[in-house]
């Protein structure tokens, strides 16, 4: 997706010089962007506060507060610090950070160097998953002759890799999954040191803010949210693009630019975000406040309109199946709750006992909230419950008629790397139910007390349980087989 088009509403800042798709090298970068003046920590904090700079990776946390937390931890513990650039961007529908990493790497490094100098950091670490992004950043480090002051760490491309705790674990050489307990990188991050962790766009925004100053930075955007915003517009858009727009621009204008209408619904914020009705979306601005008031979130900067030609319930079911497969599988909501939601959505989409499935979706989605080892279950619940509200009439059609009459076109990207699926030899199955006990939420029993086996692949996190269910099946009816390749399903 790094070949995606780049468009702008208003003057380009972050995307200056990258419209043609090429990489901005060191000399070209310096001709377009001034050398940022290195600042002491208190002055950098004051700059971030004056520019109202917030993180652009999802939570929108004030950058000045992050800086202050790292400084306080370093002083209290008498430790050096580390600066981490989160360039993993595990969202399937996002490309904004990859565009910056691949095409404007020096803008990211300008911001990271500002933070590292102010903090007296030991090193800058860039965590990435994309091969092209890794190559671009490694070349940028060479072009700047940073030596051992900066390094790139390549991590597996999974949705949860970008969670802060998972990223720190990965950089530390451990399995990149959420640690399962609450903690802050600012206190104990890379190698146990106080760590400033923010995503790629945030550091690029810091560099632009330092170059323009707070007053120049505020010439774009709105008073509450100065500056520009990078968004990835995909879904049913005819001209998918990464768009740089001033904060406060109408969302409808953004959709028009990318050849799309709001249609029945627009997903904002990505797969941890929320759905807006088409009517609400056209009256909403691109800002954290406006989107929150509309019931959405800026989140990871993703906008996905859904056209009328595809089945919304089927699209949502595909995404939740993917999200269940991408979980770490280390807590009850991920091991049991998300597969249960995915199974119920698949039943609703297929018109199988749809009324009961709809009730199960709402109940299971609400039950995972606040109970996970990380924010993944909460984010999926937000996505699902908002979809059930926005696409309520479609859900009713599935309950009443067994479907809405539209195909599932796969408009929302949701391909999983899971390689195996379960299969049953029905001539051997006695309906013992042991498989449903072992794989709760993935396998369930029907009204005749026989297992309902999902057609989708088994999440990698559940493969060991699936193998145990196969090994313990009393009738030797259950087996694991390779998933059918995507090409073979066409």
CSV table of C-alpha atoms in Angstrom, one decimal:
chain,number,residue,atom,x,y,z
A,1,UNK,CA,0.0,0.0,0.0
A,2,UNK,CA,3.1,2.3,0.1
A,3,UNK,CA,2.3,3.0,-3.7
A,4,UNK,CA,-0.9,4.6,-2.7
A,5,UNK,CA,-1.6,8.1,-4.0
A,6,UNK,CA,-1.0,11.2,-1.9
A,7,UNK,CA,-3.4,14.1,-2.1
A,8,UNK,CA,-3.6,17.4,-0.2
A,9,UNK,CA,-6.3,19.9,0.9
A,10,UNK,CA,-4.4,23.2,1.2
A,11,UNK,CA,-0.6,23.6,1.3
A,12,UNK,CA,1.4,20.5,1.9
A,13,UNK,CA,3.5,20.2,5.0
A,14,UNK,CA,4.2,16.6,5.9
A,15,UNK,CA,3.7,15.4,2.3
A,16,UNK,CA,5.7,18.1,0.6
A,17,UNK,CA,7.6,16.6,-2.2
A,18,UNK,CA,6.2,13.1,-1.9
A,19,UNK,CA,3.2,13.4,-4.3
A,20,UNK,CA,5.0,11.7,-7.2
A,21,UNK,CA,5.7,8.6,-5.2
A,22,UNK,CA,9.5,8.9,-4.9
A,23,UNK,CA,11.6,9.0,-1.8
A,24,UNK,CA,12.9,12.4,-0.6
A,25,UNK,CA,16.6,11.9,0.1
A,26,UNK,CA,18.8,13.9,2.5
A,27,UNK,CA,19.8,16.7,0.1
A,28,UNK,CA,16.2,17.1,-1.2
A,29,UNK,CA,14.8,17.1,2.3
A,30,UNK,CA,17.2,19.8,3.5
A,31,UNK,CA,16.3,22.0,0.5
A,32,UNK,CA,12.6,21.8,1.5
A,33,UNK,CA,12.7,21.7,5.3
A,34,UNK,CA,14.9,24.0,7.5
A,35,UNK,CA,17.4,22.5,9.9
A,36,UNK,CA,15.4,22.3,13.2
A,37,UNK,CA,16.9,24.2,16.1
A,38,UNK,CA,17.8,21.8,18.9
A,39,UNK,CA,16.0,22.8,22.1
A,40,UNK,CA,16.5,22.0,25.8
A,41,UNK,CA,13.8,19.8,27.2
A,42,UNK,CA,11.8,22.5,29.0
A,43,UNK,CA,11.7,24.6,25.8
A,44,UNK,CA,10.7,21.5,23.7
A,45,UNK,CA,7.9,20.8,26.1
A,46,UNK,CA,6.8,24.5,25.9
A,47,UNK,CA,6.8,24.2,22.1
A,48,UNK,CA,4.7,21.1,22.1
A,49,UNK,CA,2.2,22.7,24.5
A,50,UNK,CA,2.0,25.9,22.4
A,51,UNK,CA,1.4,23.9,19.3
A,52,UNK,CA,-1.2,21.7,21.1
A,53,UNK,CA,0.6,18.7,19.5
A,54,UNK,CA,-1.1,15.4,20.3
A,55,UNK,CA,-0.1,11.8,19.3
A,56,UNK,CA,-1.3,10.6,15.9
A,57,UNK,CA,-1.3,6.9,16.5
A,58,UNK,CA,-4.7,6.4,18.1
A,59,UNK,CA,-5.1,7.7,21.6
A,60,UNK,CA,-4.3,11.4,20.9
A,61,UNK,CA,-2.3,11.9,24.1
A,62,UNK,CA,-0.7,15.3,24.5
A,63,UNK,CA,3.0,15.0,23.4
A,64,UNK,CA,4.1,17.5,26.0
A,65,UNK,CA,2.7,15.3,28.7
A,66,UNK,CA,4.7,12.3,27.3
A,67,UNK,CA,7.9,14.3,27.3
A,68,UNK,CA,7.3,15.5,30.9
A,69,UNK,CA,6.6,11.9,32.1
A,70,UNK,CA,9.8,10.6,30.6
A,71,UNK,CA,11.9,13.4,32.1
A,72,UNK,CA,10.4,12.9,35.5
A,73,UNK,CA,11.0,9.1,35.4
A,74,UNK,CA,14.6,9.6,34.2
A,75,UNK,CA,15.3,12.1,37.0
A,76,UNK,CA,13.6,9.9,39.6
A,77,UNK,CA,15.4,6.7,38.6
A,78,UNK,CA,18.7,8.4,37.5
A,79,UNK,CA,18.6,6.7,34.2
A,80,UNK,CA,19.2,7.6,30.6
A,81,UNK,CA,16.3,7.6,28.1
A,82,UNK,CA,15.4,6.1,24.7
A,83,UNK,CA,13.3,7.6,21.9
A,84,UNK,CA,11.1,5.1,20.0
A,85,UNK,CA,9.4,5.7,16.7
A,86,UNK,CA,6.4,3.4,16.3
A,87,UNK,CA,6.2,2.8,12.6
A,88,UNK,CA,4.5,-0.6,12.7
A,89,UNK,CA,1.0,0.6,11.5
A,90,UNK,CA,-0.7,-2.8,11.9
A,91,UNK,CA,-4.1,-1.5,10.7
A,92,UNK,CA,-4.8,-3.2,7.3
A,93,UNK,CA,-6.6,0.0,6.1
A,94,UNK,CA,-3.8,2.4,7.0
A,95,UNK,CA,-0.9,3.7,4.9
A,96,UNK,CA,-0.2,7.2,6.2
A,97,UNK,CA,2.8,6.2,8.4
A,98,UNK,CA,4.2,3.9,5.7
A,99,UNK,CA,4.1,6.8,3.2
A,100,UNK,CA,6.1,9.0,5.6
A,101,UNK,CA,8.6,6.2,6.4
A,102,UNK,CA,9.1,5.3,2.8
A,103,UNK,CA,9.0,8.7,1.2
A,104,UNK,CA,9.8,11.3,3.9
A,105,UNK,CA,12.1,9.5,6.3
A,106,UNK,CA,14.1,12.5,7.2
A,107,UNK,CA,11.1,14.4,8.5
A,108,UNK,CA,10.5,11.7,11.0
A,109,UNK,CA,14.2,11.6,12.0
A,110,UNK,CA,14.2,15.4,12.4
A,111,UNK,CA,11.4,15.1,15.0
A,112,UNK,CA,13.0,12.1,16.7
A,113,UNK,CA,16.4,13.9,16.8
A,114,UNK,CA,14.7,16.9,18.5
A,115,UNK,CA,13.3,14.7,21.2
A,116,UNK,CA,16.4,12.7,21.6
A,117,UNK,CA,18.7,15.8,22.0
A,118,UNK,CA,16.3,17.4,24.4
A,119,UNK,CA,16.1,14.2,26.5
A,120,UNK,CA,19.8,13.3,26.2
A,121,UNK,CA,18.6,10.0,24.9
A,122,UNK,CA,20.9,7.0,24.5
A,123,UNK,CA,19.5,6.1,21.1
A,124,UNK,CA,16.6,6.4,18.6
A,125,UNK,CA,14.9,3.1,17.8
A,126,UNK,CA,12.6,2.8,14.8
A,127,UNK,CA,10.2,-0.1,15.1
A,128,UNK,CA,8.7,-1.1,11.7
A,129,UNK,CA,7.1,-4.1,10.1
A,130,UNK,CA,7.1,-3.1,6.4
A,131,UNK,CA,10.2,-4.2,4.4
A,132,UNK,CA,10.3,-1.0,2.2
A,133,UNK,CA,9.9,1.2,5.3
A,134,UNK,CA,12.8,-0.6,7.0
A,135,UNK,CA,15.0,-0.1,4.0
A,136,UNK,CA,14.1,3.6,3.7
A,137,UNK,CA,14.8,4.3,7.3
A,138,UNK,CA,18.1,2.4,7.3
A,139,UNK,CA,19.2,4.4,4.3
A,140,UNK,CA,18.2,7.6,6.0
A,141,UNK,CA,20.3,6.7,9.1
A,142,UNK,CA,23.2,6.2,6.7
A,143,UNK,CA,22.6,9.4,4.9
A,144,UNK,CA,22.7,11.4,8.1
A,145,UNK,CA,25.7,9.4,9.4
A,146,UNK,CA,24.0,8.7,12.7
A,147,UNK,CA,26.0,5.5,13.3
A,148,UNK,CA,25.0,3.7,16.5
A,149,UNK,CA,22.8,6.6,17.7
A,150,UNK,CA,19.8,5.2,15.7
A,151,UNK,CA,18.7,1.8,14.6
A,152,UNK,CA,15.8,0.0,12.9
A,153,UNK,CA,14.1,-3.0,14.4
A,154,UNK,CA,12.0,-5.1,12.1
A,155,UNK,CA,9.0,-6.8,13.7
A,156,UNK,CA,6.2,-9.2,12.6
A,157,UNK,CA,3.4,-7.6,10.7
A,158,UNK,CA,0.4,-8.1,13.0
A,159,UNK,CA,-2.4,-5.9,14.2
A,160,UNK,CA,-1.3,-6.0,17.8
A,161,UNK,CA,2.4,-5.4,17.1
A,162,UNK,CA,1.9,-1.6,17.3
A,163,UNK,CA,0.4,-1.7,20.8
A,164,UNK,CA,3.0,0.2,22.9
A,165,UNK,CA,3.7,-2.7,25.3
A,166,UNK,CA,4.0,-5.2,22.4
A,167,UNK,CA,6.4,-2.9,20.5
A,168,UNK,CA,8.6,-2.5,23.5
A,169,UNK,CA,8.7,-6.2,24.1
A,170,UNK,CA,9.6,-6.8,20.4
A,171,UNK,CA,12.4,-4.2,20.5
A,172,UNK,CA,13.7,-6.0,23.7
A,173,UNK,CA,13.9,-9.2,21.7
A,174,UNK,CA,10.8,-10.8,23.2
A,175,UNK,CA,7.5,-11.9,21.5
A,176,UNK,CA,5.8,-8.7,20.4
A,177,UNK,CA,2.5,-9.1,22.2
A,178,UNK,CA,0.9,-6.9,24.9
A,179,UNK,CA,2.5,-7.7,28.2
A,180,UNK,CA,-0.8,-8.5,30.0
A,181,UNK,CA,-0.3,-5.9,32.7
A,182,UNK,CA,-0.7,-2.2,32.8
A,183,UNK,CA,2.5,-0.2,32.4
A,184,UNK,CA,4.0,2.9,30.8
A,185,UNK,CA,7.0,3.0,28.5
A,186,UNK,CA,7.8,6.4,30.0
A,187,UNK,CA,8.6,4.5,33.3
A,188,UNK,CA,10.1,1.3,32.0
A,189,UNK,CA,10.5,0.7,28.3
A,190,UNK,CA,13.3,-0.3,26.0
A,191,UNK,CA,16.0,-2.1,28.1
A,192,UNK,CA,14.1,-1.0,31.2
A,193,UNK,CA,14.8,2.6,30.5
A,194,UNK,CA,12.4,5.6,30.5
A,195,UNK,CA,11.2,5.6,26.9
A,196,UNK,CA,9.5,8.3,24.8
A,197,UNK,CA,7.3,6.3,22.4
A,198,UNK,CA,5.1,7.9,19.7
A,199,UNK,CA,4.1,7.1,16.2
A,200,UNK,CA,5.9,8.2,13.0
A,201,UNK,CA,3.5,11.0,12.1
A,202,UNK,CA,3.8,12.5,15.6
A,203,UNK,CA,7.6,13.0,15.2
A,204,UNK,CA,7.1,14.4,11.7
A,205,UNK,CA,4.5,16.8,13.1
A,206,UNK,CA,7.0,17.8,15.8
A,207,UNK,CA,9.6,18.6,13.1
A,208,UNK,CA,7.1,20.8,11.2
A,209,UNK,CA,6.1,22.5,14.4
A,210,UNK,CA,9.7,23.3,15.2
A,211,UNK,CA,10.3,24.6,11.7
A,212,UNK,CA,7.2,26.9,11.5
A,213,UNK,CA,6.9,27.8,15.2
A,214,UNK,CA,3.5,27.8,17.0
A,215,UNK,CA,2.1,30.8,15.1
A,216,UNK,CA,3.1,29.5,11.7
A,217,UNK,CA,1.9,26.0,12.6
A,218,UNK,CA,-1.5,27.4,13.6
A,219,UNK,CA,-2.1,29.0,10.2
A,220,UNK,CA,-3.6,25.6,9.2
A,221,UNK,CA,-6.3,23.9,11.2
A,222,UNK,CA,-8.6,25.2,13.9
A,223,UNK,CA,-7.7,27.0,17.2
A,224,UNK,CA,-8.4,23.9,19.3
A,225,UNK,CA,-6.4,21.6,16.9
A,226,UNK,CA,-3.8,23.5,15.0
A,227,UNK,CA,-1.9,22.0,12.1
A,228,UNK,CA,-2.7,19.4,9.5
A,229,UNK,CA,-3.9,15.8,9.8
A,230,UNK,CA,-2.8,12.7,7.7
A,231,UNK,CA,-5.6,10.4,6.8
A,232,UNK,CA,-5.8,7.2,4.9
A,233,UNK,CA,-9.0,7.0,2.8
A,234,UNK,CA,-9.8,3.5,1.4
A,235,UNK,CA,-12.9,1.3,1.6
A,236,UNK,CA,-15.1,1.9,-1.4
A,237,UNK,CA,-13.3,5.1,-2.4
A,238,UNK,CA,-12.6,5.1,-6.2
A,239,UNK,CA,-9.4,6.9,-5.7
A,240,UNK,CA,-7.9,5.7,-2.4
A,241,UNK,CA,-5.3,8.0,-1.0
A,242,UNK,CA,-3.3,9.3,1.9
A,243,UNK,CA,-4.7,12.8,2.3
A,244,UNK,CA,-3.1,15.7,4.2
A,245,UNK,CA,-5.8,18.1,5.3
A,246,UNK,CA,-6.1,21.0,7.8
A,247,UNK,CA,-7.9,20.0,10.9
A,248,UNK,CA,-11.5,21.1,10.8
A,249,UNK,CA,-12.0,20.4,7.1
A,250,UNK,CA,-15.4,18.8,6.2
A,251,UNK,CA,-15.3,15.0,6.1
A,252,UNK,CA,-17.6,15.2,3.0
A,253,UNK,CA,-15.0,17.2,1.1
A,254,UNK,CA,-12.4,14.6,1.9
A,255,UNK,CA,-14.7,11.8,0.6
A,256,UNK,CA,-15.4,13.8,-2.6
A,257,UNK,CA,-11.7,14.2,-3.2
A,258,UNK,CA,-11.3,10.5,-3.1
A,259,UNK,CA,-14.3,9.7,-5.3
A,260,UNK,CA,-16.7,8.5,-2.7
A,261,UNK,CA,-19.9,9.3,-1.0
A,262,UNK,CA,-20.8,8.6,2.6
A,263,UNK,CA,-23.4,6.0,1.5
A,264,UNK,CA,-24.9,3.9,4.3
A,265,UNK,CA,-21.9,4.3,6.6
A,266,UNK,CA,-18.4,5.5,7.1
A,267,UNK,CA,-15.8,3.9,9.4
A,268,UNK,CA,-13.6,6.5,11.1
A,269,UNK,CA,-10.6,5.6,13.2
A,270,UNK,CA,-10.0,2.1,11.9
A,271,UNK,CA,-10.9,-1.3,13.3
A,272,UNK,CA,-10.7,0.1,16.8
A,273,UNK,CA,-12.8,3.0,15.7
A,274,UNK,CA,-16.5,3.5,15.1
A,275,UNK,CA,-19.1,3.7,12.3
A,276,UNK,CA,-21.0,6.9,11.4
A,277,UNK,CA,-24.2,7.0,9.4
A,278,UNK,CA,-23.8,8.6,6.0
A,279,UNK,CA,-25.9,11.6,7.1
A,280,UNK,CA,-23.8,12.2,10.2
A,281,UNK,CA,-20.6,11.7,8.4
A,282,UNK,CA,-21.4,14.4,5.8
A,283,UNK,CA,-22.0,16.9,8.7
A,284,UNK,CA,-18.8,16.1,10.5
A,285,UNK,CA,-15.4,17.8,10.5
A,286,UNK,CA,-12.0,16.2,10.5
A,287,UNK,CA,-11.1,16.9,14.1
A,288,UNK,CA,-10.9,14.9,17.3
A,289,UNK,CA,-13.7,17.0,18.9
A,290,UNK,CA,-16.0,16.9,16.0
A,291,UNK,CA,-15.6,13.2,15.4
A,292,UNK,CA,-16.1,12.5,19.1
A,293,UNK,CA,-19.3,14.5,19.2
A,294,UNK,CA,-20.5,12.6,16.2
A,295,UNK,CA,-19.9,9.3,18.0
A,296,UNK,CA,-16.7,8.5,16.2
A,297,UNK,CA,-12.9,8.9,16.8
A,298,UNK,CA,-10.0,10.1,14.8
A,299,UNK,CA,-8.0,7.1,16.1
A,300,UNK,CA,-5.4,5.8,13.7
A,301,UNK,CA,-6.4,8.3,11.0
A,302,UNK,CA,-8.5,5.9,8.8
A,303,UNK,CA,-11.6,6.8,6.8
A,304,UNK,CA,-13.4,3.9,5.1
A,305,UNK,CA,-16.7,4.7,3.3
A,306,UNK,CA,-18.8,1.6,2.6
A,307,UNK,CA,-20.6,1.7,-0.8
A,308,UNK,CA,-24.1,0.3,-1.3
A,309,UNK,CA,-23.0,-2.6,-3.5
A,310,UNK,CA,-21.7,-4.8,-0.7
A,311,UNK,CA,-23.3,-6.4,2.4
A,312,UNK,CA,-22.4,-4.4,5.5
A,313,UNK,CA,-23.0,-7.2,7.9
A,314,UNK,CA,-20.8,-9.5,5.8
A,315,UNK,CA,-18.1,-6.9,5.7
A,316,UNK,CA,-18.2,-6.4,9.5
A,317,UNK,CA,-18.1,-10.2,10.0
A,318,UNK,CA,-15.0,-10.5,7.9
A,319,UNK,CA,-13.2,-7.8,9.9
A,320,UNK,CA,-14.1,-9.2,13.3
A,321,UNK,CA,-13.0,-12.7,12.2
A,322,UNK,CA,-9.7,-11.1,11.3
A,323,UNK,CA,-9.5,-9.1,14.6
A,324,UNK,CA,-10.2,-12.3,16.6
A,325,UNK,CA,-7.4,-14.0,14.7
A,326,UNK,CA,-5.0,-11.2,15.3
A,327,UNK,CA,-5.4,-11.1,19.1
A,328,UNK,CA,-2.6,-12.2,21.4
A,329,UNK,CA,-5.1,-14.8,22.8
A,330,UNK,CA,-3.7,-14.3,26.4
A,331,UNK,CA,-6.9,-13.2,28.2
A,332,UNK,CA,-10.5,-14.3,28.3
A,333,UNK,CA,-11.9,-11.6,26.2
A,334,UNK,CA,-9.5,-12.4,23.4
A,335,UNK,CA,-9.5,-16.2,23.7
A,336,UNK,CA,-13.2,-16.6,24.2
A,337,UNK,CA,-15.1,-13.3,23.7
A,338,UNK,CA,-13.8,-12.1,20.3
A,339,UNK,CA,-14.2,-15.6,18.7
A,340,UNK,CA,-17.7,-15.7,20.1
A,341,UNK,CA,-18.5,-12.3,18.6
A,342,UNK,CA,-16.9,-13.4,15.3
A,343,UNK,CA,-18.9,-16.6,15.2
A,344,UNK,CA,-22.2,-14.8,16.0
A,345,UNK,CA,-21.5,-12.3,13.2
A,346,UNK,CA,-20.8,-15.1,10.7
A,347,UNK,CA,-24.1,-16.7,11.7
A,348,UNK,CA,-26.0,-13.4,11.2
A,349,UNK,CA,-24.3,-12.7,7.9
A,350,UNK,CA,-25.2,-16.2,6.7
A,351,UNK,CA,-28.8,-16.1,8.0
A,352,UNK,CA,-28.2,-19.0,10.4
A,353,UNK,CA,-30.5,-18.6,13.5
A,354,UNK,CA,-30.0,-14.9,12.8
A,355,UNK,CA,-32.2,-13.5,15.6
A,356,UNK,CA,-30.3,-15.4,18.3
A,357,UNK,CA,-27.0,-14.5,16.6
A,358,UNK,CA,-27.9,-10.8,16.7
A,359,UNK,CA,-28.7,-10.9,20.5
A,360,UNK,CA,-25.4,-12.9,21.0
A,361,UNK,CA,-23.4,-10.3,19.2
A,362,UNK,CA,-24.6,-7.4,21.4
A,363,UNK,CA,-24.2,-9.4,24.6
A,364,UNK,CA,-20.7,-10.8,23.8
A,365,UNK,CA,-19.4,-7.5,22.5
A,366,UNK,CA,-20.5,-5.7,25.7
A,367,UNK,CA,-19.0,-8.4,27.9
A,368,UNK,CA,-15.5,-8.0,26.7
A,369,UNK,CA,-15.3,-4.2,27.5
A,370,UNK,CA,-12.8,-3.3,30.2
A,371,UNK,CA,-11.7,-6.9,30.8
A,372,UNK,CA,-8.9,-7.4,28.4
A,373,UNK,CA,-5.1,-7.4,29.0
A,374,UNK,CA,-4.9,-4.5,26.5
A,375,UNK,CA,-7.3,-2.2,24.6
A,376,UNK,CA,-7.9,-4.7,21.7
A,377,UNK,CA,-11.2,-6.2,23.0
A,378,UNK,CA,-12.5,-2.7,23.8
A,379,UNK,CA,-11.7,-1.4,20.3
A,380,UNK,CA,-13.3,-4.4,18.6
A,381,UNK,CA,-16.4,-3.9,20.8
A,382,UNK,CA,-16.7,-0.3,19.7
A,383,UNK,CA,-16.4,-1.3,16.1
A,384,UNK,CA,-19.0,-4.0,16.4
A,385,UNK,CA,-21.6,-2.2,18.5
A,386,UNK,CA,-21.4,1.0,16.3
A,387,UNK,CA,-21.9,-1.2,13.2
A,388,UNK,CA,-25.0,-2.9,14.7
A,389,UNK,CA,-26.4,0.6,15.3
A,390,UNK,CA,-25.5,2.1,11.9
A,391,UNK,CA,-26.5,-1.0,9.9
A,392,UNK,CA,-29.5,-1.9,12.1
A,393,UNK,CA,-31.9,-2.1,9.1
A,394,UNK,CA,-29.5,-4.5,7.3
A,395,UNK,CA,-29.3,-6.7,10.4
A,396,UNK,CA,-33.1,-6.8,10.5
A,397,UNK,CA,-33.1,-8.0,6.9
A,398,UNK,CA,-30.7,-10.8,7.8
A,399,UNK,CA,-33.0,-11.8,10.6
A,400,UNK,CA,-36.2,-11.6,8.6
A,401,UNK,CA,-35.1,-12.9,5.2
A,402,UNK,CA,-31.8,-14.7,5.9
A,403,UNK,CA,-29.8,-12.0,4.1
A,404,UNK,CA,-29.9,-8.6,2.4
A,405,UNK,CA,-29.5,-9.9,-1.2
A,406,UNK,CA,-26.1,-8.2,-1.6
A,407,UNK,CA,-22.7,-10.1,-2.0
A,408,UNK,CA,-19.8,-9.6,0.3
A,409,UNK,CA,-17.2,-7.8,-2.0
A,410,UNK,CA,-14.4,-7.6,0.6
A,411,UNK,CA,-14.3,-3.8,0.5
A,412,UNK,CA,-12.7,-3.7,4.0
A,413,UNK,CA,-9.2,-5.4,4.0
A,414,UNK,CA,-9.3,-8.3,6.4
A,415,UNK,CA,-6.9,-11.0,5.2
A,416,UNK,CA,-5.5,-13.2,8.0
A,417,UNK,CA,-2.2,-15.2,8.0
A,418,UNK,CA,-3.9,-18.1,9.8
A,419,UNK,CA,-3.1,-21.2,7.9
A,420,UNK,CA,-5.3,-24.0,9.2
A,421,UNK,CA,-9.0,-24.6,9.6
A,422,UNK,CA,-11.1,-27.3,11.3
A,423,UNK,CA,-13.0,-30.0,9.4
A,424,UNK,CA,-15.4,-32.7,10.6
A,425,UNK,CA,-16.0,-36.2,9.3
A,426,UNK,CA,-19.7,-36.3,10.0
A,427,UNK,CA,-19.8,-40.1,9.6
A,428,UNK,CA,-17.7,-40.3,12.7
A,429,UNK,CA,-19.1,-37.4,14.8
A,430,UNK,CA,-21.2,-38.5,17.8
A,431,UNK,CA,-21.9,-35.0,19.1
A,432,UNK,CA,-19.8,-35.5,22.2
A,433,UNK,CA,-19.1,-31.7,22.5
A,434,UNK,CA,-15.6,-31.9,23.8
A,435,UNK,CA,-14.4,-29.8,20.9
A,436,UNK,CA,-16.8,-27.0,21.9
A,437,UNK,CA,-15.6,-27.2,25.5
A,438,UNK,CA,-11.9,-26.8,24.4
A,439,UNK,CA,-12.6,-24.2,21.8
A,440,UNK,CA,-15.3,-22.2,23.5
A,441,UNK,CA,-16.4,-19.3,21.4
A,442,UNK,CA,-14.9,-20.9,18.2
A,443,UNK,CA,-16.9,-24.1,18.1
A,444,UNK,CA,-20.5,-24.2,19.5
A,445,UNK,CA,-23.2,-26.9,19.6
A,446,UNK,CA,-26.4,-26.6,17.5
A,447,UNK,CA,-29.9,-27.4,18.6
A,448,UNK,CA,-29.3,-31.1,17.7
A,449,UNK,CA,-26.2,-31.2,19.9
A,450,UNK,CA,-23.7,-31.4,17.0
A,451,UNK,CA,-20.8,-29.0,16.7
A,452,UNK,CA,-21.0,-25.9,14.4
A,453,UNK,CA,-17.5,-25.6,12.9
A,454,UNK,CA,-16.4,-22.2,11.6
A,455,UNK,CA,-15.4,-22.1,7.9
A,456,UNK,CA,-12.8,-19.4,8.6
A,457,UNK,CA,-9.2,-20.3,9.6
A,458,UNK,CA,-8.3,-20.9,13.2
A,459,UNK,CA,-6.4,-18.0,14.7
A,460,UNK,CA,-2.7,-18.8,15.3
A,461,UNK,CA,-3.1,-18.1,19.0
A,462,UNK,CA,-5.7,-21.0,19.2
A,463,UNK,CA,-3.9,-23.5,17.1
A,464,UNK,CA,-2.6,-25.4,20.1
A,465,UNK,CA,-6.1,-25.7,21.5
A,466,UNK,CA,-7.4,-26.8,18.1
A,467,UNK,CA,-4.7,-29.5,18.0
A,468,UNK,CA,-5.7,-30.6,21.5
A,469,UNK,CA,-9.4,-30.8,20.4
A,470,UNK,CA,-8.4,-32.9,17.4
A,471,UNK,CA,-6.3,-35.2,19.5
A,472,UNK,CA,-9.0,-35.7,22.2
A,473,UNK,CA,-12.0,-36.1,19.8
A,474,UNK,CA,-13.6,-39.4,21.0
A,475,UNK,CA,-14.9,-40.3,17.5
A,476,UNK,CA,-11.7,-39.2,15.7
A,477,UNK,CA,-14.0,-37.0,13.6
A,478,UNK,CA,-12.2,-33.7,13.9
A,479,UNK,CA,-9.1,-32.7,11.9
A,480,UNK,CA,-7.0,-29.7,11.0
A,481,UNK,CA,-6.5,-29.1,7.3
A,482,UNK,CA,-4.8,-26.3,5.3
A,483,UNK,CA,-6.9,-23.3,4.7
A,484,UNK,CA,-8.1,-22.9,1.1
A,485,UNK,CA,-5.9,-20.3,-0.6
A,486,UNK,CA,-7.6,-17.1,-1.5
A,487,UNK,CA,-7.0,-17.7,-5.2
A,488,UNK,CA,-8.8,-21.0,-5.1
A,489,UNK,CA,-11.9,-19.4,-3.6
A,490,UNK,CA,-12.4,-17.2,-6.6
